[in-house]
JSON list of C-alpha atoms in Angstrom, two decimals:
[
{"chain": "A", "resi": 1, "resn": "MET", "atom": "CA", "xyz": [22.60, -10.21, 2.93]},
{"chain": "A", "resi": 2, "resn": "LEU", "atom": "CA", "xyz": [22.94, -12.94, 0.36]},
{"chain": "A", "resi": 3, "resn": "PHE", "atom": "CA", "xyz": [19.49, -14.19, -0.84]},
{"chain": "A", "resi": 4, "resn": "ASP", "atom": "CA", "xyz": [18.87, -17.96, -0.34]},
{"chain": "A", "resi": 5, "resn": "HIS", "atom": "CA", "xyz": [18.61, -19.43, -3.80]},
{"chain": "A", "resi": 6, "resn": "TYR", "atom": "CA", "xyz": [15.39, -21.20, -2.69]},
{"chain": "A", "resi": 7, "resn": "GLU", "atom": "CA", "xyz": [14.10, -17.99, -1.83]},
{"chain": "A", "resi": 8, "resn": "ILE", "atom": "CA", "xyz": [14.68, -16.45, -5.28]},
{"chain": "A", "resi": 9, "resn": "GLU", "atom": "CA", "xyz": [13.57, -19.63, -7.00]},
{"chain": "A", "resi": 10, "resn": "CYS", "atom": "CA", "xyz": [10.11, -19.56, -4.88]},
{"chain": "A", "resi": 11, "resn": "LEU", "atom": "CA", "xyz": [9.64, -15.74, -5.45]},
{"chain": "A", "resi": 12, "resn": "ARG", "atom": "CA", "xyz": [10.17, -16.22, -9.50]},
{"chain": "A", "resi": 13, "resn": "GLU", "atom": "CA", "xyz": [8.00, -19.58, -9.35]},
{"chain": "A", "resi": 14, "resn": "GLY", "atom": "CA", "xyz": [5.29, -17.58, -7.59]},
{"chain": "A", "resi": 15, "resn": "ILE", "atom": "CA", "xyz": [5.39, -14.58, -10.03]},
{"chain": "A", "resi": 16, "resn": "SER", "atom": "CA", "xyz": [5.20, -17.24, -13.04]},
{"chain": "A", "resi": 17, "resn": "GLU", "atom": "CA", "xyz": [2.27, -19.00, -11.52]},
{"chain": "A", "resi": 18, "resn": "TYR", "atom": "CA", "xyz": [0.16, -15.47, -10.67]},
{"chain": "A", "resi": 19, "resn": "ASN", "atom": "CA", "xyz": [0.93, -14.36, -14.43]},
{"chain": "A", "resi": 20, "resn": "VAL", "atom": "CA", "xyz": [-0.91, -17.53, -15.68]},
{"chain": "A", "resi": 21, "resn": "ASN", "atom": "CA", "xyz": [-3.56, -17.19, -13.19]},
{"chain": "A", "resi": 22, "resn": "LYS", "atom": "CA", "xyz": [-2.69, -19.83, -10.85]},
{"chain": "A", "resi": 23, "resn": "PHE", "atom": "CA", "xyz": [-3.13, -17.71, -7.89]},
{"chain": "A", "resi": 24, "resn": "SER", "atom": "CA", "xyz": [-3.64, -20.67, -5.20]},
{"chain": "A", "resi": 25, "resn": "GLU", "atom": "CA", "xyz": [-0.35, -21.93, -6.31]},
{"chain": "A", "resi": 26, "resn": "SER", "atom": "CA", "xyz": [1.35, -18.67, -6.32]},
{"chain": "A", "resi": 27, "resn": "ILE", "atom": "CA", "xyz": [0.03, -17.85, -2.63]},
{"chain": "A", "resi": 28, "resn": "SER", "atom": "CA", "xyz": [2.09, -21.34, -1.99]},
{"chain": "A", "resi": 29, "resn": "SER", "atom": "CA", "xyz": [5.14, -20.13, -3.64]},
{"chain": "A", "resi": 30, "resn": "PHE", "atom": "CA", "xyz": [5.01, -16.66, -1.82]},
{"chain": "A", "resi": 31, "resn": "SER", "atom": "CA", "xyz": [4.35, -18.29, 1.71]},
{"chain": "A", "resi": 32, "resn": "LYS", "atom": "CA", "xyz": [7.47, -20.26, 0.88]},
{"chain": "A", "resi": 33, "resn": "VAL", "atom": "CA", "xyz": [9.37, -17.19, 0.52]},
{"chain": "A", "resi": 34, "resn": "LEU", "atom": "CA", "xyz": [7.91, -15.63, 3.71]},
{"chain": "A", "resi": 35, "resn": "GLU", "atom": "CA", "xyz": [8.82, -18.98, 5.60]},
{"chain": "A", "resi": 36, "resn": "ILE", "atom": "CA", "xyz": [12.63, -18.50, 4.39]},
{"chain": "A", "resi": 37, "resn": "ASN", "atom": "CA", "xyz": [12.56, -14.64, 4.91]},
{"chain": "A", "resi": 38, "resn": "PRO", "atom": "CA", "xyz": [9.77, -13.04, 6.98]},
{"chain": "A", "resi": 39, "resn": "ALA", "atom": "CA", "xyz": [11.20, -9.61, 5.92]},
{"chain": "A", "resi": 40, "resn": "ASN", "atom": "CA", "xyz": [10.46, -10.15, 2.33]},
{"chain": "A", "resi": 41, "resn": "ARG", "atom": "CA", "xyz": [8.08, -7.16, 1.53]},
{"chain": "A", "resi": 42, "resn": "ASP", "atom": "CA", "xyz": [7.76, -8.13, -2.21]},
{"chain": "A", "resi": 43, "resn": "ALA", "atom": "CA", "xyz": [6.47, -11.66, -1.09]},
{"chain": "A", "resi": 44, "resn": "TYR", "atom": "CA", "xyz": [3.64, -9.84, 0.92]},
{"chain": "A", "resi": 45, "resn": "ILE", "atom": "CA", "xyz": [2.51, -7.75, -1.79]},
{"chain": "A", "resi": 46, "resn": "ARG", "atom": "CA", "xyz": [2.75, -10.32, -4.28]},
{"chain": "A", "resi": 47, "resn": "ARG", "atom": "CA", "xyz": [0.64, -12.82, -2.25]},
{"chain": "A", "resi": 48, "resn": "ALA", "atom": "CA", "xyz": [-1.83, -9.92, -1.10]},
{"chain": "A", "resi": 49, "resn": "TYR", "atom": "CA", "xyz": [-2.59, -9.70, -5.13]},
{"chain": "A", "resi": 50, "resn": "ALA", "atom": "CA", "xyz": [-2.95, -13.42, -5.52]},
{"chain": "A", "resi": 51, "resn": "TYR", "atom": "CA", "xyz": [-5.13, -13.40, -2.50]},
{"chain": "A", "resi": 52, "resn": "MET", "atom": "CA", "xyz": [-7.37, -10.53, -3.81]},
{"chain": "A", "resi": 53, "resn": "SER", "atom": "CA", "xyz": [-7.42, -12.12, -7.18]},
{"chain": "A", "resi": 54, "resn": "LEU", "atom": "CA", "xyz": [-9.15, -15.21, -5.70]},
{"chain": "A", "resi": 55, "resn": "GLY", "atom": "CA", "xyz": [-11.60, -12.88, -4.08]},
{"chain": "A", "resi": 56, "resn": "ASN", "atom": "CA", "xyz": [-9.89, -13.14, -0.57]},
{"chain": "A", "resi": 57, "resn": "ILE", "atom": "CA", "xyz": [-9.84, -9.27, 0.04]},
{"chain": "A", "resi": 58, "resn": "TYR", "atom": "CA", "xyz": [-9.31, -9.48, 3.68]},
{"chain": "A", "resi": 59, "resn": "SER", "atom": "CA", "xyz": [-6.04, -11.76, 3.67]},
{"chain": "A", "resi": 60, "resn": "GLY", "atom": "CA", "xyz": [-4.82, -9.35, 0.97]},
{"chain": "A", "resi": 61, "resn": "ILE", "atom": "CA", "xyz": [-5.37, -6.35, 3.10]},
{"chain": "A", "resi": 62, "resn": "GLU", "atom": "CA", "xyz": [-3.50, -8.15, 6.09]},
{"chain": "A", "resi": 63, "resn": "ASP", "atom": "CA", "xyz": [-0.44, -8.88, 3.84]},
{"chain": "A", "resi": 64, "resn": "LEU", "atom": "CA", "xyz": [-0.53, -5.26, 2.38]},
{"chain": "A", "resi": 65, "resn": "HIS", "atom": "CA", "xyz": [-0.48, -4.10, 6.04]},
{"chain": "A", "resi": 66, "resn": "LYS", "atom": "CA", "xyz": [2.55, -6.58, 6.57]},
{"chain": "A", "resi": 67, "resn": "ALA", "atom": "CA", "xyz": [4.10, -4.88, 3.64]},
{"chain": "A", "resi": 68, "resn": "VAL", "atom": "CA", "xyz": [3.77, -1.23, 4.79]},
{"chain": "A", "resi": 69, "resn": "THR", "atom": "CA", "xyz": [5.34, -2.32, 8.29]},
{"chain": "A", "resi": 70, "resn": "THR", "atom": "CA", "xyz": [8.20, -4.01, 6.88]},
{"chain": "A", "resi": 71, "resn": "PRO", "atom": "CA", "xyz": [11.22, -1.67, 6.69]},
{"chain": "A", "resi": 72, "resn": "VAL", "atom": "CA", "xyz": [12.70, -1.19, 3.11]},
{"chain": "A", "resi": 73, "resn": "SER", "atom": "CA", "xyz": [16.24, -2.67, 3.48]},
{"chain": "A", "resi": 74, "resn": "ASN", "atom": "CA", "xyz": [18.65, -4.71, 1.44]},
{"chain": "A", "resi": 75, "resn": "GLU", "atom": "CA", "xyz": [17.43, -7.51, 3.46]},
{"chain": "A", "resi": 76, "resn": "SER", "atom": "CA", "xyz": [13.66, -7.26, 2.51]},
{"chain": "A", "resi": 77, "resn": "SER", "atom": "CA", "xyz": [13.60, -8.59, -0.91]},
{"chain": "A", "resi": 78, "resn": "PHE", "atom": "CA", "xyz": [15.31, -9.75, -3.89]},
{"chain": "A", "resi": 79, "resn": "ASP", "atom": "CA", "xyz": [12.96, -7.65, -6.06]},
{"chain": "A", "resi": 80, "resn": "GLN", "atom": "CA", "xyz": [11.36, -5.14, -3.69]},
{"chain": "A", "resi": 81, "resn": "PHE", "atom": "CA", "xyz": [12.15, -2.03, -5.52]},
{"chain": "A", "resi": 82, "resn": "HIS", "atom": "CA", "xyz": [9.20, -2.22, -8.40]},
{"chain": "A", "resi": 83, "resn": "PRO", "atom": "CA", "xyz": [6.17, 0.17, -7.92]},
{"chain": "A", "resi": 84, "resn": "PHE", "atom": "CA", "xyz": [2.76, -1.65, -7.64]},
{"chain": "A", "resi": 85, "resn": "VAL", "atom": "CA", "xyz": [-0.61, -0.86, -9.19]},
{"chain": "A", "resi": 86, "resn": "LEU", "atom": "CA", "xyz": [-4.07, -2.12, -8.35]},
{"chain": "A", "resi": 87, "resn": "HIS", "atom": "CA", "xyz": [-4.92, -3.97, -11.55]},
{"chain": "A", "resi": 88, "resn": "GLY", "atom": "CA", "xyz": [-8.43, -3.60, -13.08]},
{"chain": "A", "resi": 89, "resn": "LYS", "atom": "CA", "xyz": [-9.08, -7.59, -12.48]},
{"chain": "A", "resi": 90, "resn": "ILE", "atom": "CA", "xyz": [-8.48, -7.27, -8.66]},
{"chain": "A", "resi": 91, "resn": "LYS", "atom": "CA", "xyz": [-10.37, -3.98, -8.55]},
{"chain": "A", "resi": 92, "resn": "ARG", "atom": "CA", "xyz": [-13.44, -5.54, -10.11]},
{"chain": "A", "resi": 93, "resn": "LYS", "atom": "CA", "xyz": [-13.17, -8.29, -7.11]},
{"chain": "A", "resi": 94, "resn": "ILE", "atom": "CA", "xyz": [-13.45, -5.84, -4.67]},
{"chain": "A", "resi": 95, "resn": "LYS", "atom": "CA", "xyz": [-17.11, -4.79, -3.74]},
{"chain": "A", "resi": 96, "resn": "ASN", "atom": "CA", "xyz": [-16.75, -2.75, -0.95]},
{"chain": "A", "resi": 97, "resn": "GLN", "atom": "CA", "xyz": [-15.79, 0.97, -1.66]},
{"chain": "A", "resi": 98, "resn": "LYS", "atom": "CA", "xyz": [-13.99, 1.48, 1.69]},
{"chain": "A", "resi": 99, "resn": "ASP", "atom": "CA", "xyz": [-11.98, -1.97, 1.41]},
{"chain": "A", "resi": 100, "resn": "LEU", "atom": "CA", "xyz": [-10.85, -0.47, -2.03]},
{"chain": "A", "resi": 101, "resn": "GLU", "atom": "CA", "xyz": [-10.00, 2.81, -0.36]},
{"chain": "A", "resi": 102, "resn": "VAL", "atom": "CA", "xyz": [-7.74, 0.81, 2.34]},
{"chain": "A", "resi": 103, "resn": "ILE", "atom": "CA", "xyz": [-6.06, -1.17, -0.30]},
{"chain": "A", "resi": 104, "resn": "GLU", "atom": "CA", "xyz": [-5.13, 1.99, -2.55]},
{"chain": "A", "resi": 105, "resn": "ASN", "atom": "CA", "xyz": [-3.92, 3.76, 0.40]},
{"chain": "A", "resi": 106, "resn": "LEU", "atom": "CA", "xyz": [-1.57, 0.93, 1.58]},
{"chain": "A", "resi": 107, "resn": "ILE", "atom": "CA", "xyz": [-0.33, 0.35, -2.11]},
{"chain": "A", "resi": 108, "resn": "LEU", "atom": "CA", "xyz": [0.43, 4.37, -2.27]},
{"chain": "A", "resi": 109, "resn": "LYS", "atom": "CA", "xyz": [2.24, 3.78, 1.14]},
{"chain": "A", "resi": 110, "resn": "ILE", "atom": "CA", "xyz": [4.19, 1.04, -0.18]},
{"chain": "A", "resi": 111, "resn": "ASN", "atom": "CA", "xyz": [5.16, 2.84, -3.48]},
{"chain": "A", "resi": 112, "resn": "GLU", "atom": "CA", "xyz": [6.08, 5.95, -1.50]},
{"chain": "A", "resi": 113, "resn": "SER", "atom": "CA", "xyz": [8.75, 3.89, 0.57]},
{"chain": "A", "resi": 114, "resn": "LEU", "atom": "CA", "xyz": [10.24, 2.29, -2.55]},
{"chain": "A", "resi": 115, "resn": "VAL", "atom": "CA", "xyz": [12.93, 5.02, -2.57]},
{"chain": "A", "resi": 116, "resn": "SER", "atom": "CA", "xyz": [15.67, 2.99, -1.07]},
{"chain": "A", "resi": 117, "resn": "TYR", "atom": "CA", "xyz": [17.93, 4.43, 1.36]},
{"chain": "A", "resi": 118, "resn": "TYR", "atom": "CA", "xyz": [20.95, 3.45, -0.96]},
{"chain": "A", "resi": 119, "resn": "GLU", "atom": "CA", "xyz": [19.27, 5.69, -3.81]},
{"chain": "A", "resi": 120, "resn": "GLU", "atom": "CA", "xyz": [18.69, 8.65, -1.53]},
{"chain": "A", "resi": 121, "resn": "LYS", "atom": "CA", "xyz": [22.33, 8.12, 0.14]},
{"chain": "A", "resi": 122, "resn": "ASN", "atom": "CA", "xyz": [23.69, 7.97, -3.66]},
{"chain": "A", "resi": 123, "resn": "VAL", "atom": "CA", "xyz": [21.99, 11.11, -4.88]},
{"chain": "A", "resi": 124, "resn": "PHE", "atom": "CA", "xyz": [23.21, 13.24, -1.59]},
{"chain": "A", "resi": 125, "resn": "ASP", "atom": "CA", "xyz": [26.93, 11.91, -1.95]},
{"chain": "A", "resi": 126, "resn": "ASN", "atom": "CA", "xyz": [26.58, 12.73, -5.70]},
{"chain": "A", "resi": 127, "resn": "VAL", "atom": "CA", "xyz": [25.50, 16.40, -4.72]},
{"chain": "A", "resi": 128, "resn": "ILE", "atom": "CA", "xyz": [28.04, 16.74, -2.10]},
{"chain": "A", "resi": 129, "resn": "ALA", "atom": "CA", "xyz": [30.72, 15.71, -4.53]},
{"chain": "A", "resi": 130, "resn": "MET", "atom": "CA", "xyz": [29.43, 17.95, -7.20]},
{"chain": "A", "resi": 131, "resn": "THR", "atom": "CA", "xyz": [29.37, 20.83, -4.69]},
{"chain": "A", "resi": 132, "resn": "LYS", "atom": "CA", "xyz": [33.18, 20.23, -3.50]},
{"chain": "A", "resi": 133, "resn": "ILE", "atom": "CA", "xyz": [34.53, 20.38, -6.93]},
{"chain": "A", "resi": 134, "resn": "GLY", "atom": "CA", "xyz": [32.53, 23.69, -7.73]},
{"chain": "A", "resi": 135, "resn": "ASN", "atom": "CA", "xyz": [29.77, 21.99, -10.10]},
{"chain": "A", "resi": 136, "resn": "LYS", "atom": "CA", "xyz": [26.97, 23.62, -7.95]},
{"chain": "A", "resi": 137, "resn": "LYS", "atom": "CA", "xyz": [24.55, 23.76, -11.05]},
{"chain": "A", "resi": 138, "resn": "GLU", "atom": "CA", "xyz": [25.15, 20.15, -11.86]},
{"chain": "A", "resi": 139, "resn": "ALA", "atom": "CA", "xyz": [24.33, 19.46, -8.13]},
{"chain": "A", "resi": 140, "resn": "ILE", "atom": "CA", "xyz": [21.07, 21.70, -8.47]},
{"chain": "A", "resi": 141, "resn": "GLU", "atom": "CA", "xyz": [20.02, 19.54, -11.40]},
{"chain": "A", "resi": 142, "resn": "GLU", "atom": "CA", "xyz": [20.59, 16.25, -9.35]},
{"chain": "A", "resi": 143, "resn": "LEU", "atom": "CA", "xyz": [18.34, 17.46, -6.72]},
{"chain": "A", "resi": 144, "resn": "ASN", "atom": "CA", "xyz": [15.83, 18.85, -9.17]},
{"chain": "A", "resi": 145, "resn": "LEU", "atom": "CA", "xyz": [15.49, 15.01, -10.64]},
{"chain": "A", "resi": 146, "resn": "PHE", "atom": "CA", "xyz": [15.30, 13.66, -6.81]},
{"chain": "A", "resi": 147, "resn": "ILE", "atom": "CA", "xyz": [12.68, 16.47, -5.90]},
{"chain": "A", "resi": 148, "resn": "LYS", "atom": "CA", "xyz": [10.54, 15.53, -9.01]},
{"chain": "A", "resi": 149, "resn": "ASP", "atom": "CA", "xyz": [10.42, 11.87, -7.57]},
{"chain": "A", "resi": 150, "resn": "ASN", "atom": "CA", "xyz": [10.43, 12.75, -4.05]},
{"chain": "A", "resi": 151, "resn": "PRO", "atom": "CA", "xyz": [8.42, 16.18, -3.55]},
{"chain": "A", "resi": 152, "resn": "ASP", "atom": "CA", "xyz": [8.04, 15.60, 0.05]},
{"chain": "A", "resi": 153, "resn": "HIS", "atom": "CA", "xyz": [11.86, 15.39, 0.79]},
{"chain": "A", "resi": 154, "resn": "ILE", "atom": "CA", "xyz": [12.70, 18.32, 3.05]},
{"chain": "A", "resi": 155, "resn": "ASP", "atom": "CA", "xyz": [16.40, 18.07, 3.10]},
{"chain": "A", "resi": 156, "resn": "ALA", "atom": "CA", "xyz": [16.45, 18.07, -0.82]},
{"chain": "A", "resi": 157, "resn": "TYR", "atom": "CA", "xyz": [14.70, 21.51, -0.59]},
{"chain": "A", "resi": 158, "resn": "PHE", "atom": "CA", "xyz": [16.85, 22.62, 1.94]},
{"chain": "A", "resi": 159, "resn": "TYR", "atom": "CA", "xyz": [20.14, 21.65, 0.28]},
{"chain": "A", "resi": 160, "resn": "ARG", "atom": "CA", "xyz": [19.01, 23.09, -2.96]},
{"chain": "A", "resi": 161, "resn": "ALA", "atom": "CA", "xyz": [18.01, 26.43, -1.26]},
{"chain": "A", "resi": 162, "resn": "ASN", "atom": "CA", "xyz": [21.63, 26.75, -0.05]},
{"chain": "A", "resi": 163, "resn": "LEU", "atom": "CA", "xyz": [23.12, 25.87, -3.31]},
{"chain": "A", "resi": 164, "resn": "LYS", "atom": "CA", "xyz": [20.78, 28.54, -5.20]},
{"chain": "A", "resi": 165, "resn": "ARG", "atom": "CA", "xyz": [21.67, 31.01, -2.55]},
{"chain": "A", "resi": 166, "resn": "ASP", "atom": "CA", "xyz": [25.47, 30.54, -3.29]},
{"chain": "A", "resi": 167, "resn": "LEU", "atom": "CA", "xyz": [24.69, 30.91, -6.76]},
{"chain": "A", "resi": 168, "resn": "GLY", "atom": "CA", "xyz": [22.80, 34.26, -6.40]},
{"chain": "A", "resi": 169, "resn": "ASP", "atom": "CA", "xyz": [19.39, 32.99, -6.86]},
{"chain": "A", "resi": 170, "resn": "ASP", "atom": "CA", "xyz": [17.81, 34.50, -3.83]},
{"chain": "A", "resi": 171, "resn": "LEU", "atom": "CA", "xyz": [14.13, 34.04, -5.35]},
{"chain": "A", "resi": 172, "resn": "GLY", "atom": "CA", "xyz": [14.62, 30.24, -6.13]},
{"chain": "A", "resi": 173, "resn": "ALA", "atom": "CA", "xyz": [16.34, 29.69, -2.57]},
{"chain": "A", "resi": 174, "resn": "ASN", "atom": "CA", "xyz": [13.28, 31.37, -0.71]},
{"chain": "A", "resi": 175, "resn": "ALA", "atom": "CA", "xyz": [10.96, 29.63, -2.78]},
{"chain": "A", "resi": 176, "resn": "ASP", "atom": "CA", "xyz": [12.85, 26.41, -1.25]},
{"chain": "A", "resi": 177, "resn": "ASP", "atom": "CA", "xyz": [12.91, 27.73, 2.10]},
{"chain": "A", "resi": 178, "resn": "LEU", "atom": "CA", "xyz": [8.99, 28.12, 1.94]},
{"chain": "A", "resi": 179, "resn": "THR", "atom": "CA", "xyz": [8.64, 24.67, 0.65]},
{"chain": "A", "resi": 180, "resn": "VAL", "atom": "CA", "xyz": [10.63, 23.44, 3.50]},
{"chain": "A", "resi": 181, "resn": "LYS", "atom": "CA", "xyz": [8.48, 25.31, 6.08]},
{"chain": "A", "resi": 182, "resn": "VAL", "atom": "CA", "xyz": [5.01, 24.14, 4.40]},
{"chain": "A", "resi": 183, "resn": "LEU", "atom": "CA", "xyz": [6.41, 20.48, 4.68]},
{"chain": "A", "resi": 184, "resn": "GLN", "atom": "CA", "xyz": [7.57, 20.75, 8.20]},
{"chain": "A", "resi": 185, "resn": "GLU", "atom": "CA", "xyz": [4.15, 22.23, 9.22]},
{"chain": "A", "resi": 186, "resn": "SER", "atom": "CA", "xyz": [2.31, 19.28, 7.29]},
{"chain": "A", "resi": 187, "resn": "GLN", "atom": "CA", "xyz": [4.35, 16.86, 9.30]},
{"chain": "A", "resi": 188, "resn": "LYS", "atom": "CA", "xyz": [3.45, 18.12, 12.72]}
]
């Protein structure tokens, strides 16, 4: 999908307004983005931050919920792959500890979803290509980097275990097999 130029312009305008503490204006800009593209996760997240900066915690939580339930895709946002943190100025506005916990958990879920399926597919395409030409050690190194950023990715451990086994590293392969079992159990 090609993003509407007006959508991108409104998103950038909202970010600029937010950065100079014009929170009401940024909410309007992010709302315009969502009128154009209701699947724009980034606009929901940024509008949530603007709402919370104004002390409107519940509207912020509502937008974070919408962001969590909007799947990551090439159509979700122009600028969706940046991790988000809860800034101190927003934290100070949140008086209720339970609200703070809800918000932190939603932001964690959003950040966990930011590994795009394109990035994941590219990693596994690279690993398969390296394996086919006999570069199994390089394929393991690629998986090591991927696992470092995605420690709960079962397929990465499974594939790495098979490569380690092929290279005679039975101890390492068994450790990865055990990790696969633990992760599978934790998902039940």
